[in-house]
Amino acid sequence: MNPPAGQPVVAGKPDKHIWGIYILLCLFSIVELYSASSREVSASAQFGVLGPVVRHIIFLLIGLGIMLFLQSRHYRDFKRFTYPFAVLSVLMMVYVIFFGEVINGARRSMNLLGFQIQPAEFLKLAAVLTLAYILSRNQIPKGGGVNRKGVWQSAAWVLLFGALLAKQGLTNTVLVMVISLSVMLIAGVSFKNMGKVVGVYALCGALFAVYLTVVPESDSEKVKTEMTVVRTAGGNYITQEVEVKTEGDQKAGRMQTWINRWNRFRERSDEGPMYEREIDAENRQEMYSYIAQAHGGKTGVGPGNSREAARLPLAFSDYIYSIIVEEFGLVGGVVVLILYLWLLARASAVASKCSRAYPALLVLGLAVMIVWQALVHMSITTGAGPVSGQPLPLISKGGTSIIITSIAFGLMLSVSRHAVRHRDKQKSIRQEVDALPEDIRAVNPTQL
């Protein structure tokens, strides 16, 4: 007898490979965060030299708890939270745009109960959850792909997320769009419709670039004056006017930053070998990153023996992969790369066991999100891409990134527990269909 509609089927065991990848990434994270946080040790009064790694472990434990809870739930339960989570992410991002704390020239974070939250990470997860739901419920029967309604609904959400991310930085915007195109391709969107979506993305990107570029030249020179109290050389305090840059200057400056980074990446082959260049304020991050990797060689200098972590800015976040290569060598760098690619392979294996579209798109979309972010981080660190900021999932320092990545792992493990595993395949499919709401019962398009 089939279970009543809406009741969960008997759950299997979570995928051991995904669990293993999670544990190994956490171990790499703890070791490398301790090495890469040497620049912060002096500011860590509460736990001394262990301050940064203790805080990091606390976030890892919180993420582990969230992951354990999510893997115990049936994946169908996540559908009802898709739109509320997306709306919450949008609202947080809007708040940050106007009232957030400025980091590296852009408003990126908000303070909530003493914790720094970066809504950009929420938007990446929201993009995957939203696309998995929309594309699964708009499947054309008998392997016909996705209907136009589903394609353009998905594109509209992605454009909204991209528009909110654009003022923070180009990397996250492009990353969300690439993730969305990957999920659409997996869902069976036709190449014709994919081309149209790419065209719309490109048009919107061009319009935004024009918006930033056409800021009047005079605006970039405008300043406002504020009164402040300063101390003179004689020890007296006086009131003095100081100049503060306007928002117009910030917009123009951000666009120019993107252009400068791209031009420097594109033209660096004309500047001679990297080891012959002088280190200056513009290239010191990438140069110290390359020095760290060269110092590591094939097998590395050993855990905790990094030399460049002490002078490489953001070694604990945007450039942590270079510290991994320095301490574990080329071998360690390849191992970390394989872990992420292995995650994508296991997600594909789990997706192939799902008879329905929603769980298949959910598990693959989440894996694609994590892997694309890891590849972007590695390409920036190794010089294969222009300089930008992107954390290495589950390894870089950052509470928001750890929590969001742990949520993604929890959702993937939930799907793996409820994939088709019984010998009687037809009975299993009937049980799975009966356990799902009608709007997410479409057949899995990834099955060959």
Tab-separated table of C-alpha atoms in Angstrom:
chain	number	residue	atom	x	y	z
A	1	MET	CA	0.000	0.000	0.000
A	2	ASN	CA	1.322	3.435	-0.932
A	3	PRO	CA	1.752	6.046	1.789
A	4	PRO	CA	-0.898	8.765	1.992
A	5	ALA	CA	-0.223	11.859	-0.083
A	6	GLY	CA	2.110	14.247	1.662
A	7	GLN	CA	3.616	11.582	3.936
A	8	PRO	CA	7.373	10.967	3.727
A	9	VAL	CA	8.694	7.765	2.174
A	10	VAL	CA	11.131	5.639	4.125
A	11	ALA	CA	14.420	7.529	4.219
A	12	GLY	CA	17.703	5.948	3.280
A	13	LYS	CA	21.123	6.837	4.595
A	14	PRO	CA	22.742	10.153	3.656
A	15	ASP	CA	25.376	10.004	0.949
A	16	LYS	CA	28.701	9.040	2.559
A	17	HIS	CA	30.719	10.793	-0.123
A	18	ILE	CA	29.046	14.154	0.460
A	19	TRP	CA	29.553	13.715	4.198
A	20	GLY	CA	33.219	12.865	3.639
A	21	ILE	CA	33.754	15.929	1.458
A	22	TYR	CA	32.165	18.143	4.116
A	23	ILE	CA	34.423	16.754	6.858
A	24	LEU	CA	37.601	17.047	4.788
A	25	LEU	CA	36.828	20.639	3.803
A	26	CYS	CA	36.214	21.503	7.470
A	27	LEU	CA	39.564	19.973	8.461
A	28	PHE	CA	41.361	21.935	5.744
A	29	SER	CA	39.485	24.995	6.927
A	30	ILE	CA	40.586	24.746	10.561
A	31	VAL	CA	44.256	24.135	9.744
A	32	GLU	CA	44.524	26.819	7.081
A	33	LEU	CA	42.476	29.430	8.917
A	34	TYR	CA	44.881	29.159	11.855
A	35	SER	CA	47.853	29.694	9.535
A	36	ALA	CA	46.257	32.441	7.462
A	37	SER	CA	45.038	34.509	10.428
A	38	SER	CA	48.447	35.565	11.717
A	39	ARG	CA	47.682	39.191	10.768
A	40	GLU	CA	44.696	39.120	13.154
A	41	VAL	CA	46.340	37.504	16.158
A	42	SER	CA	47.297	40.808	17.756
A	43	ALA	CA	43.636	41.844	17.790
A	44	SER	CA	42.451	38.619	19.405
A	45	ALA	CA	42.389	39.406	23.090
A	46	GLN	CA	39.759	36.919	24.229
A	47	PHE	CA	41.426	33.679	23.113
A	48	GLY	CA	44.950	34.898	22.448
A	49	VAL	CA	46.650	33.423	19.387
A	50	LEU	CA	43.783	30.929	19.013
A	51	GLY	CA	41.152	33.674	18.750
A	52	PRO	CA	40.520	33.581	14.993
A	53	VAL	CA	40.415	29.781	14.752
A	54	VAL	CA	38.172	29.448	17.838
A	55	ARG	CA	35.626	31.826	16.302
A	56	HIS	CA	35.896	29.919	13.047
A	57	ILE	CA	35.271	26.572	14.760
A	58	ILE	CA	32.211	28.041	16.491
A	59	PHE	CA	30.728	28.931	13.095
A	60	LEU	CA	31.618	25.480	11.762
A	61	LEU	CA	29.776	23.886	14.693
A	62	ILE	CA	26.738	26.087	14.094
A	63	GLY	CA	26.855	25.109	10.421
A	64	LEU	CA	27.143	21.439	11.367
A	65	GLY	CA	24.062	21.690	13.563
A	66	ILE	CA	22.082	23.315	10.762
A	67	MET	CA	23.242	20.664	8.305
A	68	LEU	CA	22.230	17.810	10.631
A	69	PHE	CA	18.781	19.312	11.077
A	70	LEU	CA	18.221	19.846	7.356
A	71	GLN	CA	19.374	16.391	6.323
A	72	SER	CA	16.755	14.904	8.659
A	73	ARG	CA	13.952	16.710	6.813
A	74	HIS	CA	12.295	15.563	3.586
A	75	TYR	CA	13.338	17.767	0.663
A	76	ARG	CA	9.703	18.549	-0.158
A	77	ASP	CA	9.553	20.711	3.010
A	78	PHE	CA	12.009	23.197	1.506
A	79	LYS	CA	9.602	24.194	-1.265
A	80	ARG	CA	7.381	26.207	1.056
A	81	PHE	CA	10.336	28.314	2.221
A	82	THR	CA	11.644	29.118	-1.258
A	83	TYR	CA	9.869	32.419	-1.892
A	84	PRO	CA	9.993	33.635	1.744
A	85	PHE	CA	13.744	32.992	1.769
A	86	ALA	CA	14.161	34.812	-1.546
A	87	VAL	CA	12.136	37.803	-0.351
A	88	LEU	CA	14.052	37.926	2.939
A	89	SER	CA	17.354	37.873	1.022
A	90	VAL	CA	16.180	40.707	-1.213
A	91	LEU	CA	15.054	42.815	1.749
A	92	MET	CA	18.384	42.312	3.541
A	93	MET	CA	20.236	43.292	0.389
A	94	VAL	CA	18.131	46.440	-0.033
A	95	TYR	CA	18.845	47.387	3.559
A	96	VAL	CA	22.588	46.911	3.035
A	97	ILE	CA	22.557	49.014	-0.138
A	98	PHE	CA	21.272	52.011	1.820
A	99	PHE	CA	22.441	51.420	5.375
A	100	GLY	CA	25.073	48.686	5.261
A	101	GLU	CA	28.671	48.902	6.391
A	102	VAL	CA	31.200	49.922	3.744
A	103	ILE	CA	33.895	47.321	2.990
A	104	ASN	CA	36.416	47.849	0.178
A	105	GLY	CA	34.489	50.715	-1.350
A	106	ALA	CA	30.998	49.186	-1.306
A	107	ARG	CA	28.239	48.505	1.217
A	108	ARG	CA	28.435	44.757	1.799
A	109	SER	CA	27.303	43.754	5.291
A	110	MET	CA	24.823	44.403	8.058
A	111	ASN	CA	25.036	43.920	11.809
A	112	LEU	CA	22.451	41.652	13.409
A	113	LEU	CA	22.712	40.854	17.131
A	114	GLY	CA	26.450	41.396	17.010
A	115	PHE	CA	27.002	39.228	13.926
A	116	GLN	CA	28.145	40.560	10.556
A	117	ILE	CA	25.855	39.228	7.814
A	118	GLN	CA	26.586	39.457	4.093
A	119	PRO	CA	23.278	39.173	2.169
A	120	ALA	CA	25.179	38.453	-1.068
A	121	GLU	CA	25.697	34.881	0.155
A	122	PHE	CA	21.972	34.565	0.865
A	123	LEU	CA	21.139	35.736	-2.655
A	124	LYS	CA	23.282	32.996	-4.222
A	125	LEU	CA	21.412	30.318	-2.291
A	126	ALA	CA	18.074	32.016	-2.988
A	127	ALA	CA	18.850	31.939	-6.713
A	128	VAL	CA	19.354	28.150	-6.663
A	129	LEU	CA	16.278	27.450	-4.528
A	130	THR	CA	14.089	29.690	-6.683
A	131	LEU	CA	15.295	28.277	-9.986
A	132	ALA	CA	14.991	24.658	-8.835
A	133	TYR	CA	11.373	25.253	-7.850
A	134	ILE	CA	10.315	27.313	-10.881
A	135	LEU	CA	12.051	25.134	-13.463
A	136	SER	CA	10.731	21.899	-11.934
A	137	ARG	CA	7.123	23.055	-11.912
A	138	ASN	CA	7.324	24.320	-15.509
A	139	GLN	CA	8.608	21.149	-17.143
A	140	ILE	CA	7.036	20.241	-20.476
A	141	PRO	CA	5.720	16.638	-20.324
A	142	LYS	CA	7.615	13.787	-21.983
A	143	GLY	CA	11.016	15.415	-21.916
A	144	GLY	CA	10.020	18.586	-23.729
A	145	GLY	CA	12.241	20.862	-21.620
A	146	VAL	CA	11.018	23.977	-19.813
A	147	ASN	CA	8.168	26.157	-21.050
A	148	ARG	CA	8.673	29.845	-21.757
A	149	LYS	CA	6.860	30.897	-18.611
A	150	GLY	CA	9.358	29.016	-16.466
A	151	VAL	CA	12.336	30.349	-18.410
A	152	TRP	CA	11.365	34.002	-18.083
A	153	GLN	CA	10.214	33.715	-14.481
A	154	SER	CA	13.628	32.296	-13.640
A	155	ALA	CA	15.427	34.997	-15.630
A	156	ALA	CA	13.396	37.731	-13.908
A	157	TRP	CA	14.411	36.530	-10.441
A	158	VAL	CA	18.054	36.265	-11.482
A	159	LEU	CA	18.012	39.788	-12.921
A	160	LEU	CA	16.562	41.072	-9.655
A	161	PHE	CA	19.307	39.348	-7.670
A	162	GLY	CA	21.946	40.553	-10.116
A	163	ALA	CA	20.734	44.148	-9.961
A	164	LEU	CA	21.001	44.113	-6.172
A	165	LEU	CA	24.485	42.579	-6.270
A	166	ALA	CA	25.850	44.800	-9.030
A	167	LYS	CA	26.712	47.774	-6.828
A	168	GLN	CA	28.663	45.525	-4.471
A	169	GLY	CA	30.919	44.033	-7.103
A	170	LEU	CA	30.962	42.471	-10.523
A	171	THR	CA	32.094	38.995	-9.450
A	172	ASN	CA	29.012	38.032	-7.440
A	173	THR	CA	26.731	39.369	-10.164
A	174	VAL	CA	28.404	37.326	-12.881
A	175	LEU	CA	28.569	34.307	-10.584
A	176	VAL	CA	24.812	34.325	-9.940
A	177	MET	CA	24.116	34.586	-13.661
A	178	VAL	CA	26.514	31.749	-14.517
A	179	ILE	CA	24.966	29.554	-11.815
A	180	SER	CA	21.496	30.308	-13.187
A	181	LEU	CA	22.520	29.407	-16.738
A	182	SER	CA	24.022	26.140	-15.471
A	183	VAL	CA	20.801	25.207	-13.662
A	184	MET	CA	18.712	26.140	-16.712
A	185	LEU	CA	20.884	23.928	-18.897
A	186	ILE	CA	20.499	21.024	-16.471
A	187	ALA	CA	16.718	21.592	-16.361
A	188	GLY	CA	16.465	21.180	-20.130
A	189	VAL	CA	15.972	24.771	-21.298
A	190	SER	CA	16.408	24.819	-25.086
A	191	PHE	CA	19.511	26.387	-26.615
A	192	LYS	CA	17.287	28.918	-28.350
A	193	ASN	CA	15.805	30.131	-25.077
A	194	MET	CA	19.230	29.973	-23.412
A	195	GLY	CA	20.536	32.312	-26.101
A	196	LYS	CA	17.694	34.744	-25.449
A	197	VAL	CA	18.363	34.704	-21.709
A	198	VAL	CA	22.075	35.337	-22.271
A	199	GLY	CA	21.163	38.237	-24.551
A	200	VAL	CA	18.902	39.776	-21.919
A	201	TYR	CA	21.610	39.348	-19.251
A	202	ALA	CA	24.160	41.021	-21.506
A	203	LEU	CA	21.802	43.901	-22.354
A	204	CYS	CA	21.017	44.581	-18.706
A	205	GLY	CA	24.715	44.427	-17.863
A	206	ALA	CA	25.527	46.909	-20.599
A	207	LEU	CA	22.818	49.296	-19.415
A	208	PHE	CA	24.131	49.156	-15.873
A	209	ALA	CA	27.673	49.825	-17.094
A	210	VAL	CA	26.403	52.839	-19.025
A	211	TYR	CA	24.579	54.056	-15.920
A	212	LEU	CA	27.813	53.999	-13.941
A	213	THR	CA	29.920	55.401	-16.759
A	214	VAL	CA	27.757	58.424	-17.579
A	215	VAL	CA	27.977	59.862	-14.065
A	216	PRO	CA	28.857	63.499	-14.825
A	217	GLU	CA	32.531	64.288	-14.461
A	218	SER	CA	31.703	67.117	-12.111
A	219	ASP	CA	29.944	64.672	-9.772
A	220	SER	CA	33.153	62.746	-9.242
A	221	GLU	CA	34.786	65.983	-8.159
A	222	LYS	CA	32.008	67.150	-5.867
A	223	VAL	CA	32.607	66.918	-2.168
A	224	LYS	CA	30.623	67.831	0.867
A	225	THR	CA	32.149	69.364	3.949
A	226	GLU	CA	31.641	68.202	7.499
A	227	MET	CA	32.781	69.783	10.747
A	228	THR	CA	35.054	67.700	12.929
A	229	VAL	CA	37.244	68.226	15.972
A	230	VAL	CA	40.993	67.753	15.414
A	231	ARG	CA	44.021	68.061	17.674
A	232	THR	CA	46.764	70.472	16.706
A	233	ALA	CA	50.518	69.928	17.102
A	234	GLY	CA	50.416	72.071	20.240
A	235	GLY	CA	47.868	69.784	21.901
A	236	ASN	CA	44.882	72.107	21.453
A	237	TYR	CA	41.564	70.980	19.939
A	238	ILE	CA	39.953	73.004	17.150
A	239	THR	CA	36.898	72.641	14.921
A	240	GLN	CA	37.818	72.153	11.274
A	241	GLU	CA	36.074	71.437	7.977
A	242	VAL	CA	36.989	68.194	6.183
A	243	GLU	CA	36.019	67.033	2.708
A	244	VAL	CA	33.953	63.855	2.258
A	245	LYS	CA	33.424	62.142	-1.092
A	246	THR	CA	29.903	62.018	-2.471
A	247	GLU	CA	27.986	58.929	-3.562
A	248	GLY	CA	28.537	59.974	-7.167
A	249	ASP	CA	32.242	59.636	-6.651
A	250	GLN	CA	31.733	56.182	-5.166
A	251	LYS	CA	29.766	55.031	-8.231
A	252	ALA	CA	32.289	56.331	-10.679
A	253	GLY	CA	35.157	54.975	-8.619
A	254	ARG	CA	33.640	51.466	-8.409
A	255	MET	CA	33.211	51.280	-12.168
A	256	GLN	CA	36.757	52.478	-12.669
A	257	THR	CA	37.979	49.817	-10.235
A	258	TRP	CA	36.391	47.076	-12.334
A	259	ILE	CA	37.867	48.534	-15.528
A	260	ASN	CA	41.329	48.860	-14.003
A	261	ARG	CA	41.301	45.292	-12.730
A	262	TRP	CA	40.245	43.912	-16.096
A	263	ASN	CA	42.784	46.004	-17.999
A	264	ARG	CA	45.553	44.960	-15.634
A	265	PHE	CA	44.609	41.306	-16.092
A	266	ARG	CA	44.341	41.616	-19.886
A	267	GLU	CA	47.559	43.553	-20.387
A	268	ARG	CA	49.830	41.892	-17.850
A	269	SER	CA	51.416	39.653	-20.509
A	270	ASP	CA	53.008	42.826	-21.899
A	271	GLU	CA	54.604	43.650	-18.544
A	272	GLY	CA	57.045	40.754	-18.519
A	273	PRO	CA	57.312	37.728	-16.186
A	274	MET	CA	55.626	38.054	-12.799
A	275	TYR	CA	58.873	37.475	-10.867
A	276	GLU	CA	60.481	40.510	-12.553
A	277	ARG	CA	57.828	43.015	-11.487
A	278	GLU	CA	58.026	45.366	-8.578
A	279	ILE	CA	55.461	44.975	-5.821
A	280	ASP	CA	53.308	48.065	-5.388
A	281	ALA	CA	50.025	49.034	-3.746
A	282	GLU	CA	47.979	47.868	-6.741
A	283	ASN	CA	49.428	44.408	-7.247
A	284	ARG	CA	50.640	43.393	-3.791
A	285	GLN	CA	47.747	41.007	-3.127
A	286	GLU	CA	48.247	39.016	-6.297
A	287	MET	CA	52.043	39.186	-6.093
A	288	TYR	CA	52.195	37.872	-2.528
A	289	SER	CA	49.693	35.207	-3.531
A	290	TYR	CA	51.934	34.042	-6.376
A	291	ILE	CA	54.995	34.143	-4.102
A	292	ALA	CA	53.172	31.949	-1.566
A	293	GLN	CA	52.312	29.368	-4.215
A	294	ALA	CA	55.834	29.378	-5.615
A	295	HIS	CA	57.195	28.932	-2.102
A	296	GLY	CA	55.012	25.858	-1.609
A	297	GLY	CA	56.404	23.992	-4.605
A	298	LYS	CA	55.153	20.458	-5.194
A	299	THR	CA	54.696	19.231	-1.623
A	300	GLY	CA	54.512	22.431	0.459
A	301	VAL	CA	56.299	23.700	3.539
A	302	GLY	CA	53.985	21.968	5.999
A	303	PRO	CA	50.889	23.015	7.987
A	304	GLY	CA	51.454	26.160	10.036
A	305	ASN	CA	54.708	27.051	8.267
A	306	SER	CA	53.334	29.630	5.833
A	307	ARG	CA	55.666	32.570	5.326
A	308	GLU	CA	53.441	34.792	3.213
A	309	ALA	CA	50.347	34.657	5.452
A	310	ALA	CA	51.895	37.364	7.621
A	311	ARG	CA	51.963	39.912	4.802
A	312	LEU	CA	49.310	38.734	2.319
A	313	PRO	CA	46.171	40.890	2.773
A	314	LEU	CA	42.985	38.839	3.215
A	315	ALA	CA	44.980	35.603	3.356
A	316	PHE	CA	42.248	34.151	5.587
A	317	SER	CA	39.440	34.762	3.073
A	318	ASP	CA	39.923	35.914	-0.519
A	319	TYR	CA	43.404	34.365	-0.842
A	320	ILE	CA	43.290	31.334	1.423
A	321	TYR	CA	43.858	28.947	-1.496
A	322	SER	CA	47.339	30.405	-1.964
A	323	ILE	CA	48.130	29.551	1.675
A	324	ILE	CA	46.853	26.009	1.090
A	325	VAL	CA	49.214	25.652	-1.866
A	326	GLU	CA	52.090	27.147	0.112
A	327	GLU	CA	51.653	24.718	3.013
A	328	PHE	CA	50.513	21.608	1.136
A	329	GLY	CA	52.085	22.324	-2.227
A	330	LEU	CA	50.702	21.597	-5.657
A	331	VAL	CA	49.540	18.223	-4.354
A	332	GLY	CA	47.398	19.835	-1.655
A	333	GLY	CA	45.980	22.387	-4.079
A	334	VAL	CA	44.940	19.622	-6.479
A	335	VAL	CA	43.391	17.615	-3.638
A	336	VAL	CA	41.201	20.564	-2.630
A	337	LEU	CA	40.177	21.080	-6.265
A	338	ILE	CA	39.283	17.386	-6.551
A	339	LEU	CA	37.132	17.606	-3.406
A	340	TYR	CA	34.919	20.234	-5.013
A	341	LEU	CA	34.744	18.390	-8.330
A	342	TRP	CA	33.996	15.197	-6.415
A	343	LEU	CA	31.063	16.982	-4.782
A	344	LEU	CA	29.657	17.819	-8.207
A	345	ALA	CA	30.106	14.207	-9.324
A	346	ARG	CA	28.307	12.856	-6.257
A	347	ALA	CA	25.479	15.369	-6.673
A	348	SER	CA	25.102	14.134	-10.245
A	349	ALA	CA	24.950	10.546	-8.984
A	350	VAL	CA	22.277	11.452	-6.434
A	351	ALA	CA	20.301	13.378	-9.066
A	352	SER	CA	20.313	10.343	-11.341
A	353	LYS	CA	18.527	8.363	-8.590
A	354	CYS	CA	15.690	10.889	-8.327
A	355	SER	CA	12.603	10.187	-10.394
A	356	ARG	CA	11.299	13.771	-9.991
A	357	ALA	CA	12.690	17.042	-11.333
A	358	TYR	CA	12.647	19.128	-8.127
A	359	PRO	CA	15.078	17.071	-6.010
A	360	ALA	CA	17.371	16.522	-9.001
A	361	LEU	CA	17.577	20.232	-9.813
A	362	LEU	CA	17.921	21.098	-6.126
A	363	VAL	CA	20.896	18.828	-5.434
A	364	LEU	CA	22.681	19.657	-8.697
A	365	GLY	CA	21.980	23.376	-8.411
A	366	LEU	CA	23.446	23.533	-4.909
A	367	ALA	CA	26.550	21.612	-5.977
A	368	VAL	CA	26.974	23.874	-9.003
A	369	MET	CA	26.737	26.931	-6.729
A	370	ILE	CA	29.487	25.669	-4.429
A	371	VAL	CA	31.768	24.435	-7.205
A	372	TRP	CA	31.486	27.574	-9.355
A	373	GLN	CA	32.324	29.735	-6.344
A	374	ALA	CA	35.338	27.531	-5.539
A	375	LEU	CA	36.572	27.644	-9.134
A	376	VAL	CA	36.251	31.434	-9.250
A	377	HIS	CA	38.217	31.746	-6.010
A	378	MET	CA	40.960	29.454	-7.323
A	379	SER	CA	41.151	31.228	-10.677
A	380	ILE	CA	41.578	34.608	-8.957
A	381	THR	CA	44.194	33.269	-6.550
A	382	THR	CA	46.245	31.504	-9.224
A	383	GLY	CA	46.066	34.369	-11.711
A	384	ALA	CA	43.708	32.697	-14.177
A	385	GLY	CA	41.156	35.464	-13.586
A	386	PRO	CA	41.164	39.174	-12.707
A	387	VAL	CA	41.567	40.181	-9.069
A	388	SER	CA	38.360	40.208	-7.061
A	389	GLY	CA	36.997	38.998	-3.738
A	390	GLN	CA	35.369	35.572	-3.447
A	391	PRO	CA	35.589	33.210	-0.444
A	392	LEU	CA	36.491	29.539	-0.828
A	393	PRO	CA	33.339	27.684	0.324
A	394	LEU	CA	33.600	26.211	3.826
A	395	ILE	CA	37.330	27.017	4.047
A	396	SER	CA	37.620	30.810	3.980
A	397	LYS	CA	36.875	32.817	7.084
A	398	GLY	CA	33.354	34.219	7.149
A	399	GLY	CA	30.375	33.188	9.230
A	400	THR	CA	27.764	33.921	6.566
A	401	SER	CA	29.582	31.897	3.917
A	402	ILE	CA	29.997	28.939	6.281
A	403	ILE	CA	26.324	28.959	7.289
A	404	ILE	CA	25.060	29.205	3.699
A	405	THR	CA	27.419	26.450	2.507
A	406	SER	CA	26.335	24.236	5.415
A	407	ILE	CA	22.693	24.820	4.482
A	408	ALA	CA	23.519	23.743	0.926
A	409	PHE	CA	25.194	20.561	2.178
A	410	GLY	CA	22.213	19.830	4.442
A	411	LEU	CA	19.773	20.160	1.555
A	412	MET	CA	21.913	17.921	-0.666
A	413	LEU	CA	22.096	15.267	2.054
A	414	SER	CA	18.323	15.455	2.494
A	415	VAL	CA	17.842	14.721	-1.190
A	416	SER	CA	20.358	11.869	-1.007
A	417	ARG	CA	18.375	10.254	1.832
A	418	HIS	CA	15.175	10.255	-0.195
A	419	ALA	CA	16.522	9.277	-3.610
A	420	VAL	CA	15.163	6.113	-5.228
A	421	ARG	CA	17.005	3.231	-3.573
A	422	HIS	CA	14.561	0.319	-3.380
A	423	ARG	CA	14.896	-2.752	-5.559
A	424	ASP	CA	11.294	-2.391	-6.673
A	425	LYS	CA	11.858	0.771	-8.712
A	426	GLN	CA	8.253	1.261	-9.793
A	427	LYS	CA	7.005	0.966	-6.215
A	428	SER	CA	9.648	3.457	-5.096
A	429	ILE	CA	8.616	5.938	-7.764
A	430	ARG	CA	4.956	5.654	-6.761
A	431	GLN	CA	5.877	6.247	-3.127
A	432	GLU	CA	8.000	9.265	-4.004
A	433	VAL	CA	5.287	10.785	-6.219
A	434	ASP	CA	2.615	10.256	-3.581
A	435	ALA	CA	4.811	12.011	-0.993
A	436	LEU	CA	5.181	15.170	-3.095
A	437	PRO	CA	2.808	18.097	-3.737
A	438	GLU	CA	1.364	18.081	-7.245
A	439	ASP	CA	3.328	21.108	-8.453
A	440	ILE	CA	6.715	19.368	-8.037
A	441	ARG	CA	5.884	15.959	-9.452
A	442	ALA	CA	7.417	16.565	-12.897
A	443	VAL	CA	9.703	13.821	-14.206
A	444	ASN	CA	13.448	14.274	-13.667
A	445	PRO	CA	14.892	15.815	-16.886
A	446	THR	CA	18.456	14.744	-15.999
A	447	GLN	CA	17.719	11.049	-16.366
A	448	LEU	CA	19.012	9.567	-19.612
